[in-house]
Coordinates of C-alpha atoms in Angstrom, one line a residue:
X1 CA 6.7 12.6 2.5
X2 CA 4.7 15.5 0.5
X3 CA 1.8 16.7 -0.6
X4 CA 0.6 15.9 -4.2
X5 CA -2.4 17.6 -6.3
X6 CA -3.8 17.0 -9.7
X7 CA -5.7 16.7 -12.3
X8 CA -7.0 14.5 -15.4
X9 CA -8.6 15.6 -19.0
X10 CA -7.9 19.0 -18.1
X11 CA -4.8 21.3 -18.7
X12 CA -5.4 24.4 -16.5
X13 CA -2.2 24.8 -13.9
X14 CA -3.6 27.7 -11.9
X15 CA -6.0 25.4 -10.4
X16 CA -3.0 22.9 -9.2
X17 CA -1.2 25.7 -8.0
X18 CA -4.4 26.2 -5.8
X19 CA -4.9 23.2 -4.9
X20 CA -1.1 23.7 -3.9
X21 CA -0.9 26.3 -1.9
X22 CA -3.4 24.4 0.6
X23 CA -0.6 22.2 0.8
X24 CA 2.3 23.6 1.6
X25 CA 2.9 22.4 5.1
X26 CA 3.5 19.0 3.7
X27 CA 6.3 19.9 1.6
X28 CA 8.2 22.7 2.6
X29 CA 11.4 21.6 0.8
X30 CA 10.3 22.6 -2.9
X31 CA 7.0 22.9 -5.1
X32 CA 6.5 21.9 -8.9
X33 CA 3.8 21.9 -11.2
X34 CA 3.9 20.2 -14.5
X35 CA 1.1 19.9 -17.6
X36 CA 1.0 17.5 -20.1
X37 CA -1.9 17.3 -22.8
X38 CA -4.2 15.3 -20.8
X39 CA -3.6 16.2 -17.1
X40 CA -2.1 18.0 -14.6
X41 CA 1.2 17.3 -11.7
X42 CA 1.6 19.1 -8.9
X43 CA 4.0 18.5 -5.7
X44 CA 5.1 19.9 -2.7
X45 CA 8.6 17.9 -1.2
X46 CA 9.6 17.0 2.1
X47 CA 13.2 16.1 1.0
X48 CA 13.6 12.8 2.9
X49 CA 16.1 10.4 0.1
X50 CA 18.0 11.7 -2.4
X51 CA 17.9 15.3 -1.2
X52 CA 19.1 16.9 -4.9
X53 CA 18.1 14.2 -8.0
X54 CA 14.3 13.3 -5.8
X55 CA 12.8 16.6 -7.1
X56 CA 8.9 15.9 -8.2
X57 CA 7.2 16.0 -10.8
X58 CA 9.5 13.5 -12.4
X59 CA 9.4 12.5 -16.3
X60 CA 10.7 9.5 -17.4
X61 CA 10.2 8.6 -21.5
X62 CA 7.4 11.0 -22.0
X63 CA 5.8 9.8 -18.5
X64 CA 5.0 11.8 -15.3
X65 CA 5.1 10.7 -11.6
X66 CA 4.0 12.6 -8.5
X67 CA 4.9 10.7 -5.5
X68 CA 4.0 11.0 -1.6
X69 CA 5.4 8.7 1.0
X70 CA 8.2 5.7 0.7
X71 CA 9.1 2.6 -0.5
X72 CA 11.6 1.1 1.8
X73 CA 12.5 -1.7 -0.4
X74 CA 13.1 0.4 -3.7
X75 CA 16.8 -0.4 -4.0
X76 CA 16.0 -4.1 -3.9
X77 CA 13.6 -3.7 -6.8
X78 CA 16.1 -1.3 -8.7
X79 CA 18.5 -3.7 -8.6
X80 CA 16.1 -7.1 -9.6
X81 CA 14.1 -5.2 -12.3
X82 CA 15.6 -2.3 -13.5
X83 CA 19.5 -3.2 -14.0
X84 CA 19.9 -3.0 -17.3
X85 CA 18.5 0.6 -17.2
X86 CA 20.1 3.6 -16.3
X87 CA 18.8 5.6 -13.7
X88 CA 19.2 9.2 -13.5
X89 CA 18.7 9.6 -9.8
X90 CA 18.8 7.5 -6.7
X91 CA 15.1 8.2 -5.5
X92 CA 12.1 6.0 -4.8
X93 CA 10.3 7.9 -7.0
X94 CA 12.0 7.2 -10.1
X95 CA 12.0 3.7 -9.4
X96 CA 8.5 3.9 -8.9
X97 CA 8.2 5.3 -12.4
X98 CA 10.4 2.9 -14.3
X99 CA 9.1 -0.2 -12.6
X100 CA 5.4 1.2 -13.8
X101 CA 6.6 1.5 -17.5
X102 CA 8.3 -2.0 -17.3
X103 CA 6.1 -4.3 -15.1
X104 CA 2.6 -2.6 -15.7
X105 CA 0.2 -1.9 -13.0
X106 CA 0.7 -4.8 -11.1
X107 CA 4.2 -3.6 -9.6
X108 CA 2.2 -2.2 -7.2
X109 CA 2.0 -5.6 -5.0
X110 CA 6.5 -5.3 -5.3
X111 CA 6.0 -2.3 -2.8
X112 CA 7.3 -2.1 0.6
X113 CA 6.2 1.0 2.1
X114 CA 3.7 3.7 2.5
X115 CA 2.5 5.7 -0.7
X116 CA 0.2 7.4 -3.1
X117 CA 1.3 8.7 -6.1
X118 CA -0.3 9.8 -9.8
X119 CA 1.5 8.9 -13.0
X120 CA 0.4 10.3 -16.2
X121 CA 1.3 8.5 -19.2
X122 CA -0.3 9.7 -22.3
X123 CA -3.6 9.6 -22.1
X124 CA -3.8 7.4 -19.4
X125 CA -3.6 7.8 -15.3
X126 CA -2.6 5.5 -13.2
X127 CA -3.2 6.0 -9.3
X128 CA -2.4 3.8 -6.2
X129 CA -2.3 3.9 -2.3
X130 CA -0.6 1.8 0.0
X131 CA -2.1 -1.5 1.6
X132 CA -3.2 0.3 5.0
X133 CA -3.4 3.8 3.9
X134 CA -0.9 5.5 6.0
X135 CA -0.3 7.6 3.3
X136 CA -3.5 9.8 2.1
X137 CA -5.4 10.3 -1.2
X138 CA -8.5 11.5 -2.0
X139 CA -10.9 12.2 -5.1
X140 CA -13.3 14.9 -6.2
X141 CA -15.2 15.3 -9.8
X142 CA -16.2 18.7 -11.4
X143 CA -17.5 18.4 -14.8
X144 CA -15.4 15.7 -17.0
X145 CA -12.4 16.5 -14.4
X146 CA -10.9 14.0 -11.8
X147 CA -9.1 15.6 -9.5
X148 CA -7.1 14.3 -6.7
X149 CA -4.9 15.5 -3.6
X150 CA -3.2 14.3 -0.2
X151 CA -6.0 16.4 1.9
X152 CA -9.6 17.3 1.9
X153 CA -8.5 21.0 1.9
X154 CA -6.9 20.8 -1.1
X155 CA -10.2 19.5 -3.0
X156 CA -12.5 22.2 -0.8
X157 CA -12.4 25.0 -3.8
X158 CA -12.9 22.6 -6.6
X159 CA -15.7 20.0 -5.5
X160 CA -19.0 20.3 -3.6
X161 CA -18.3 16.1 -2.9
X162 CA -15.5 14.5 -2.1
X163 CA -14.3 10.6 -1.6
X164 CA -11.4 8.7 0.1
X165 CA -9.2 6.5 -2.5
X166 CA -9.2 3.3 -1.0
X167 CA -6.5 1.4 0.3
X168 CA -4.6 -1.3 -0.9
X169 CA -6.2 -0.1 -4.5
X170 CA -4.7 1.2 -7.8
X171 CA -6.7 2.3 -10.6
X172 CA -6.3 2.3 -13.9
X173 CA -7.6 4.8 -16.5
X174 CA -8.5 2.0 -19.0
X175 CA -8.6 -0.6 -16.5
X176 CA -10.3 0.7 -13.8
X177 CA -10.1 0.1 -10.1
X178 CA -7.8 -3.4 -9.0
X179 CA -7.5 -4.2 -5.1
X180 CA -4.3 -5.7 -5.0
X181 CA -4.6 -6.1 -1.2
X182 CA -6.3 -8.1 0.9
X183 CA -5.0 -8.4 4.8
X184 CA -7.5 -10.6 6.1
X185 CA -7.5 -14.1 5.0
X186 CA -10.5 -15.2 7.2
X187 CA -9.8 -17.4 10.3
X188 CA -6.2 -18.1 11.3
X189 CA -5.0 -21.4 10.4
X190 CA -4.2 -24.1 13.2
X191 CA -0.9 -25.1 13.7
X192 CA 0.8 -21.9 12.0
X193 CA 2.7 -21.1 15.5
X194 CA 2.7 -24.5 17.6
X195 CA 3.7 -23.0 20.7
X196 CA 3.4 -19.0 21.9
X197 CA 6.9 -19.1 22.6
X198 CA 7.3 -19.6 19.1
X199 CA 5.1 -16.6 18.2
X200 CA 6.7 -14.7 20.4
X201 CA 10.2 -15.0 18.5
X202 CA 7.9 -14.5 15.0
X203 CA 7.2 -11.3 16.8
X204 CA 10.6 -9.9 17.7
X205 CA 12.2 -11.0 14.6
X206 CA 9.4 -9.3 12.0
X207 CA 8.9 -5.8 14.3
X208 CA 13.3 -6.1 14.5
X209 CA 12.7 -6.2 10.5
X210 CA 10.3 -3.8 10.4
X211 CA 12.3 -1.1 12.3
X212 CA 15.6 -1.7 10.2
X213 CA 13.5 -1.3 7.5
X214 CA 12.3 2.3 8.4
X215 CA 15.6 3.4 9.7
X216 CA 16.4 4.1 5.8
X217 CA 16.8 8.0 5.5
X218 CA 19.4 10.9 4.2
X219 CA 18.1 13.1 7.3
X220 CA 17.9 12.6 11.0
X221 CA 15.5 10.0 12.6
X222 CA 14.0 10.0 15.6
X223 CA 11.2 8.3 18.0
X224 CA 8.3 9.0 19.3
X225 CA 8.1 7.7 22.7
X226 CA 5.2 8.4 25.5
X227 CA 6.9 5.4 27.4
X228 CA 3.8 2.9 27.2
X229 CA 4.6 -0.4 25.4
X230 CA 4.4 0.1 21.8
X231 CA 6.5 3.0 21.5
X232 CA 9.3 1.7 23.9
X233 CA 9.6 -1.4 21.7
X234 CA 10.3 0.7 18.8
X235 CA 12.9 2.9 20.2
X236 CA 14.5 -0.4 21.9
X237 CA 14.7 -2.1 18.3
X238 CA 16.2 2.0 16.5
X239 CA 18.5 1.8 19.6
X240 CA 20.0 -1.5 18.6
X241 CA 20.8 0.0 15.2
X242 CA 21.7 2.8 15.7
X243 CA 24.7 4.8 17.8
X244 CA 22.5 7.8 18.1
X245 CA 18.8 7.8 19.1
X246 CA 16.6 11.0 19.6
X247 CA 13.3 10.4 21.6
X248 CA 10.7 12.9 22.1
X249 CA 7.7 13.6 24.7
X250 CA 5.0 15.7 25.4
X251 CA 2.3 15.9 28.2
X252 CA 0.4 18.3 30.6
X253 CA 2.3 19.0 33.8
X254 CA 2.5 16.0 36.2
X255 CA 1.4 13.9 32.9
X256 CA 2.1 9.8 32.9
X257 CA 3.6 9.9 29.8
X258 CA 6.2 12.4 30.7
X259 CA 7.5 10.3 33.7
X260 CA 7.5 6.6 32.1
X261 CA 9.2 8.1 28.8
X262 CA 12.2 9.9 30.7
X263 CA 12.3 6.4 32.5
X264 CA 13.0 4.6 29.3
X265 CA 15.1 7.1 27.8
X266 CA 17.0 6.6 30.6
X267 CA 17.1 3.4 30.3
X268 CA 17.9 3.4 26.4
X269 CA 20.3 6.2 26.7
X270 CA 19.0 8.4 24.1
X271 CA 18.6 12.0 23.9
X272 CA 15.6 12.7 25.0
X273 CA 13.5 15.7 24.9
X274 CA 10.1 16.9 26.1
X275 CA 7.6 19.5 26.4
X276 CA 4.9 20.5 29.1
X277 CA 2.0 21.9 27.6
X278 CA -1.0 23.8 29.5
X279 CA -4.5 24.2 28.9
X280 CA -4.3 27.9 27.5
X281 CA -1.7 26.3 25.1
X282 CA -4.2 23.7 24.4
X283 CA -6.9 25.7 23.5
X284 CA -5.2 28.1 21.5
X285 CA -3.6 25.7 18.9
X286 CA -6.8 23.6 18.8
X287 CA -8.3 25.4 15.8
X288 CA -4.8 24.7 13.9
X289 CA -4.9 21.3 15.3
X290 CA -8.6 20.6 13.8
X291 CA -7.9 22.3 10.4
X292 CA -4.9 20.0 9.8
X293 CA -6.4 16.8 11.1
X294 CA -10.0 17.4 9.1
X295 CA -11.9 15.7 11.8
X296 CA -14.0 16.5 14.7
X297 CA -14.1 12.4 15.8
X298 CA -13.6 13.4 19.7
X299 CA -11.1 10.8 20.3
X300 CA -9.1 11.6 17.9
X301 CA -9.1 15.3 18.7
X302 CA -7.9 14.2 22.0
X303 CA -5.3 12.2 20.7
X304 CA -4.1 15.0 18.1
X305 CA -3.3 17.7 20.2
X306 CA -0.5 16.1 22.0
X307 CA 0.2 14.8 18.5
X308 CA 0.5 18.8 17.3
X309 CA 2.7 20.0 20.0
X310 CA 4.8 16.2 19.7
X311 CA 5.3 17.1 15.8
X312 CA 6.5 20.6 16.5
X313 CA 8.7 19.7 18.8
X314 CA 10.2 17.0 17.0
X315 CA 10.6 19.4 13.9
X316 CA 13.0 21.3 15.7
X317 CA 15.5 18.2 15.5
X318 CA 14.3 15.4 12.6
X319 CA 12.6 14.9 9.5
X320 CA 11.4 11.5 10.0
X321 CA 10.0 9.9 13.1
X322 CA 9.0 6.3 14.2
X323 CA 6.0 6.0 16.2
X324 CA 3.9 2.8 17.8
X325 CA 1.1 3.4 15.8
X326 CA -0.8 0.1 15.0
X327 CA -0.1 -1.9 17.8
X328 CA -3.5 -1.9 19.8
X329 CA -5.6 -2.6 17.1
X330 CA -3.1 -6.0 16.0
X331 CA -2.9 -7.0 19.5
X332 CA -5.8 -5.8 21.0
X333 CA -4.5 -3.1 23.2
X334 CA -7.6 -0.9 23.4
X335 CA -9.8 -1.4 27.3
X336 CA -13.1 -1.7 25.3
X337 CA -11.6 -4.9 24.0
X338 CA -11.7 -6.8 27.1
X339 CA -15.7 -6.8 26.6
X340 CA -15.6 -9.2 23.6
X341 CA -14.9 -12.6 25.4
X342 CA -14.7 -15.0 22.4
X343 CA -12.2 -15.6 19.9
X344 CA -14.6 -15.0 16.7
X345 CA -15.4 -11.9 18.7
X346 CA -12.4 -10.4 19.0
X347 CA -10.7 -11.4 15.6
X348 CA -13.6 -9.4 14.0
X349 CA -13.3 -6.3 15.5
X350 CA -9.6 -6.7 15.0
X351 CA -10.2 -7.1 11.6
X352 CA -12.7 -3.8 11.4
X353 CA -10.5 -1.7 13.6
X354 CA -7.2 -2.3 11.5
X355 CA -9.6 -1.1 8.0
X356 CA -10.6 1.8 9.7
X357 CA -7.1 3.2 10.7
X358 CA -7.2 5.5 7.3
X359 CA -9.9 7.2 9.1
X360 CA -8.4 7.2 12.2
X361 CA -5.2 7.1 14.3
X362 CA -3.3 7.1 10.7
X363 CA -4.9 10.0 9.6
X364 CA -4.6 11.8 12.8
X365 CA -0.5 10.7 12.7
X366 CA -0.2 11.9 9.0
X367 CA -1.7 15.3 9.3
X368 CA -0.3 16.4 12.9
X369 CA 3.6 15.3 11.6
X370 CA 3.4 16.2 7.8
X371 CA 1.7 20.0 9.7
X372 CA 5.2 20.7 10.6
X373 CA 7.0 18.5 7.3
X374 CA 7.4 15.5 9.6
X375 CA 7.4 11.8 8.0
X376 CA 5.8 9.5 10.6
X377 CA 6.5 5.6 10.0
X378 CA 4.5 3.1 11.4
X379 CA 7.0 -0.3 11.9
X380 CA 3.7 -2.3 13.2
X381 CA 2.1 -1.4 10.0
X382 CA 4.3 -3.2 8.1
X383 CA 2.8 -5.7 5.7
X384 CA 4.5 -8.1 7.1
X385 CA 4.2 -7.3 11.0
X386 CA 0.0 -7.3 10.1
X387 CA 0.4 -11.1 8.4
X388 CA 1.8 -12.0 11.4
X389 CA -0.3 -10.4 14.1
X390 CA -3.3 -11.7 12.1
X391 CA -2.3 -15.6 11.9
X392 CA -2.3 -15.9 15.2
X393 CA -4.6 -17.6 17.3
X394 CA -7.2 -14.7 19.1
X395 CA -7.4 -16.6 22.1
X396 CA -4.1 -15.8 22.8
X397 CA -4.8 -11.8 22.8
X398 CA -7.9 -12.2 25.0
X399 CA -7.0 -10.3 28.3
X400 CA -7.8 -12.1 31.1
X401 CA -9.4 -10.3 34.6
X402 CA -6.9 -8.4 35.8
X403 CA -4.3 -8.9 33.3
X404 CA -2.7 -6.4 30.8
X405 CA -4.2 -6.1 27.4
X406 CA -1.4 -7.4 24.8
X407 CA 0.0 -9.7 26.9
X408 CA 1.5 -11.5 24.0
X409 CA 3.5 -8.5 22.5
X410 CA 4.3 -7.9 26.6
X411 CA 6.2 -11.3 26.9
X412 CA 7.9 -10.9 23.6
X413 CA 9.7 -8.2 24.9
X414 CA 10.0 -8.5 28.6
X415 CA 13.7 -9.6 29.2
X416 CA 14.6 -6.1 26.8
X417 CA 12.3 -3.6 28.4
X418 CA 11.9 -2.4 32.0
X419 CA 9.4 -4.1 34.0
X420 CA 7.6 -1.0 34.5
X421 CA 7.5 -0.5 30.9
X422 CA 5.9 -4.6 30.1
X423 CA 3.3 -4.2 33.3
X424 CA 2.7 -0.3 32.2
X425 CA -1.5 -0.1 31.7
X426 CA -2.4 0.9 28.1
X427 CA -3.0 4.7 28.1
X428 CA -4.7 6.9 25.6
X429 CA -2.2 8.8 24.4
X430 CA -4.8 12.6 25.3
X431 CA -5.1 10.5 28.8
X432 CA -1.5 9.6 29.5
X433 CA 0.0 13.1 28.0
X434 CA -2.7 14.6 30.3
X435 CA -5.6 16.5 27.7
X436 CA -7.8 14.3 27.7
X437 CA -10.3 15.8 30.9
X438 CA -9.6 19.5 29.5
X439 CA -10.2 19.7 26.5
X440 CA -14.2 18.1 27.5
X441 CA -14.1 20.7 30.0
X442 CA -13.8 23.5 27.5
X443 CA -16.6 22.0 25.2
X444 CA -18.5 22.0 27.9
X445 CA -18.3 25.6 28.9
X446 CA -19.2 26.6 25.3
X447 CA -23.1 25.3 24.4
X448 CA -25.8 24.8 26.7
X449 CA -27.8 21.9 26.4
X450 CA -31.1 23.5 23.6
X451 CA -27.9 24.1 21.3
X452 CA -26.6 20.8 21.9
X453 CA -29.9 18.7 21.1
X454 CA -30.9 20.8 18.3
X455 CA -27.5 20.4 16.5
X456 CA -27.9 16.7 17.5
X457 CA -31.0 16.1 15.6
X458 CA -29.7 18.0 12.6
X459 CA -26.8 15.9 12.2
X460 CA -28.5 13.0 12.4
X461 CA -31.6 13.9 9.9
X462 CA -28.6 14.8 7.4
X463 CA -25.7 12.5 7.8
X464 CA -26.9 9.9 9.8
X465 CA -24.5 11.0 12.6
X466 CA -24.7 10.7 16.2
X467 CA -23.8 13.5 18.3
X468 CA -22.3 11.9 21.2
X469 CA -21.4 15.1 23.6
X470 CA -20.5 18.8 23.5
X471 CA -17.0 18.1 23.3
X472 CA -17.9 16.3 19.5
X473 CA -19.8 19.4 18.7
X474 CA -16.9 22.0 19.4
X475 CA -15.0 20.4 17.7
X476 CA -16.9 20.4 14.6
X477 CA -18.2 24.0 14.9
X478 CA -14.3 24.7 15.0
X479 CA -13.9 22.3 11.7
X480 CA -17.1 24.5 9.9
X481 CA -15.1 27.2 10.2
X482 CA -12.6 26.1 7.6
X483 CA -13.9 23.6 5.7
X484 CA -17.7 22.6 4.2
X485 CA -19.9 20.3 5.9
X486 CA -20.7 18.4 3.0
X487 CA -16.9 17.4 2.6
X488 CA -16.6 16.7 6.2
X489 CA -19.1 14.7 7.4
X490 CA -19.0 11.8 4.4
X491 CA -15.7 11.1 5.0
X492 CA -15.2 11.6 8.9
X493 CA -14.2 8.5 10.6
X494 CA -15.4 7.6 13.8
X495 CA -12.9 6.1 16.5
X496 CA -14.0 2.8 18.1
X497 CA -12.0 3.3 21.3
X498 CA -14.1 6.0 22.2

């Protein structure tokens, strides 16, 4: 994981190094910055493979790479494509490079893995993000310029507009823009799983996969683990391959998440370690919280600030961490969910909710772990793990009265996990760690209600945006602070679990 700048048809480095130096949380292990006679490389590292040859920006035959993120399957391709080449290195990154200059653009759909990376190659660029967008990228123009970078900060100095590269897309100086991703295939097919007992094997043996997968570092991993469903599955599936396991918790005092997490680290026999936040801690990070995450979406503010203090503590021990994210929007985890009663209904906002994670939980996860050089991986979000979640029949993720949401993902795992774990309620993660209640409480004490109405008109004369509290509002008078509005509010997703 890192942060990456740059810049085409232009040769100026200062501006990189600016660009840069916005960017420094995200790569705290080593910065470069390299011109060549049409553009611009720059890159901060978080050293997570090859910790000496993996330094960025790379050249390769007159080509330039800078590279943020990881493909898990890089070996694999090495060896298939690439072996009558000699490497220099045994990085990701200059496989990514190689495989560019020997397949063309399409290697892109070889990937396994979250990434966006830049490659100059004479006078072309070549850009590309991974399927989902864990990893982030985003575009601004000034004069004949493109520029591009990992975060909106980055761009803030340079652009008075800036857009979001999409996901699963590469583009293509000469070509132009390709999506070479597609998740949704329309309606699941009949008879792909005949039984659920057989989808419920599918399930274990692709999330099994997808954890293995991820466990593929040179630096400690650990686990996220707030000891609700998703996150328990994945430390049970890194504690199956691994001798060693570090887990890590936060919440307020008295907090749910606290208490079902040392449960299950118990129960998994990992070394576990938490920490108890309070509301004067809360508040006082919050403006750090809301410059790194470049949103004021309420719900995922919420969500971020146990994120921030989860990331710091975790910092203190790994480099990389596994987290559940991804689960509730394949399975339908989220309470809202139990209002849409019909199949059709339900595979669509799956469908919408799983597009939007860019802009939401995976943005939130990127910029609260990579704020402290952190890589988050997502096993759920594996392209594999989505296929599957997807081709299954949505009757059999509508939650019945009374019944736990993701039942399905529930059974899969029941005779590994703890019953209190499988019958565990979903929890926000701000509810279950405890901030939820506080931090609207602090909101509230800030703006009476003229301030609130008059800002709510505003924003939605001029962006089309519905103020839906005080709470929304604090937190974007906090984002103002730092960063323009015109370069929030285009881009700012807008959580559906809300």
């Amino acid at each position: 994981m890192c942060g990456i700048a740059g810049a085409y048809r232009t040769t100026d480095t200062v501006r990189i190094e600016r660009m840069l130096d916005r960017l420094t949380h995200r790569g705290p292990d080593g910065q470069g910055v390299i011109a060549t006679d049409t553009g611009v490389l720059g890159h901060t590292r978080l050293a997570i493979i090859d910790l000496q040859g993996g330094r960025q920006p790379m050249e390769h035959d007159g080509a330039l790479i800078c590279f943020n993120g990881e493909i898990y399957n890089y070996r694999i391709l090495r060896d298939r494509y690439l072996r009558d080449q000699t490497l220099k290195t045994d990085s990701d990154t200059e496989v990514l490079l190689r495989l560019y200059r020997t397949l063309g653009p399409g290697f892109v759909n070889l990937l396994e893995g979250m990434f966006a990376f830049a490659i100059l190659d004479g006078d072309d660029l070549f850009l590309a993000r991974d399927p989902i967008g864990i990893k982030p990228l985003y575009l601004a123009q000034r004069d004949h310029t493109l520029l591009f970078a990992s975060e909106i900060k980055a761009l803030a100095l340079q652009a008075d507009q800036v857009t979001t590269f999409p996901p699963g897309t590469w583009y293509h100086s000469r070509f132009g823009s390709h999506a070479y991703y597609e998740f949704a295939k329309g309606w699941p097919q009949n008879g792909v799983f005949e039984t659920v007992e057989r989808a419920k094997n599918a399930i274990r043996a692709v999330l099994r996969s997808a954890v293995h997968k991820r466990l593929l570092a040179d630096v400690p991993v650990g686990v996220s683990l707030s000891g609700g469903l998703d996150s328990s599955i994945v430390a049970l599936l890194a504690c199956a391959e691994l001798d060693h396991v570090e887990t890590f918790a936060v919440g307020m005092e008295g907090s749910e998440d606290l208490e079902a997490a040392c449960r299950m680290a118990q129960y998994l026999g990992t070394r576990h370690y938490e920490y108890v936040y309070t509301r004067a801690e809360m508040e006082a990070v919050l403006p750090d919280v809301i410059y790194y995450l470049e949103s004021a979406d309420p719900a995922l503010v919420r969500s971020a600030v146990p994120n921030y203090f989860l990331a710091r503590l975790a910092s203190e021990r790994v480099k990389v961490i596994l987290t559940g994210e991804g689960a509730d929007e394949l399975y339908a985890g989220y309470d809202y969910m139990r209002a849409l009663t019909t199949p059709e209904d339900l595979h669509r906002e799956l469908e919408i909710a799983i597009r939007e994670l860019h802009r939401t939980n995976l943005q939130r996860a990127d910029r609260m772990f990579m704020a402290f050089g952190v890589e988050g991986r997502v096993p759920f979000l594996d392209v594999e793990s989505i296929a599957l979640a997807l081709s299954l029949p949505p009757e059999w993720k509508l939650a019945a009265p009374g019944e736990p949401t993701k039942m399905l993902l529930r059974e899969a795992f029941a005779s590994d996990l703890p019953e209190s774990i499988v019958q565990r309620p979903k929890q926000k993660f701000s509810a279950g760690a405890g901030s939820m209640h506080e931090l609207a409480t602090v909101a509230e004490e800030r703006f009476d209600d003229q301030t609130f109405a008059r800002e709510r008109q505003r924003l939605m004369q001029r962006w089309n945006y519905r103020l839906p509290n005080k709470e929304a509002l604090y937190y974007l008078d906090t984002l103002r602070a730092v960063l323009p509005e015109r370069l929030i509010m285009p881009e700012m997703g807008v959580s559906r679990s809300l």
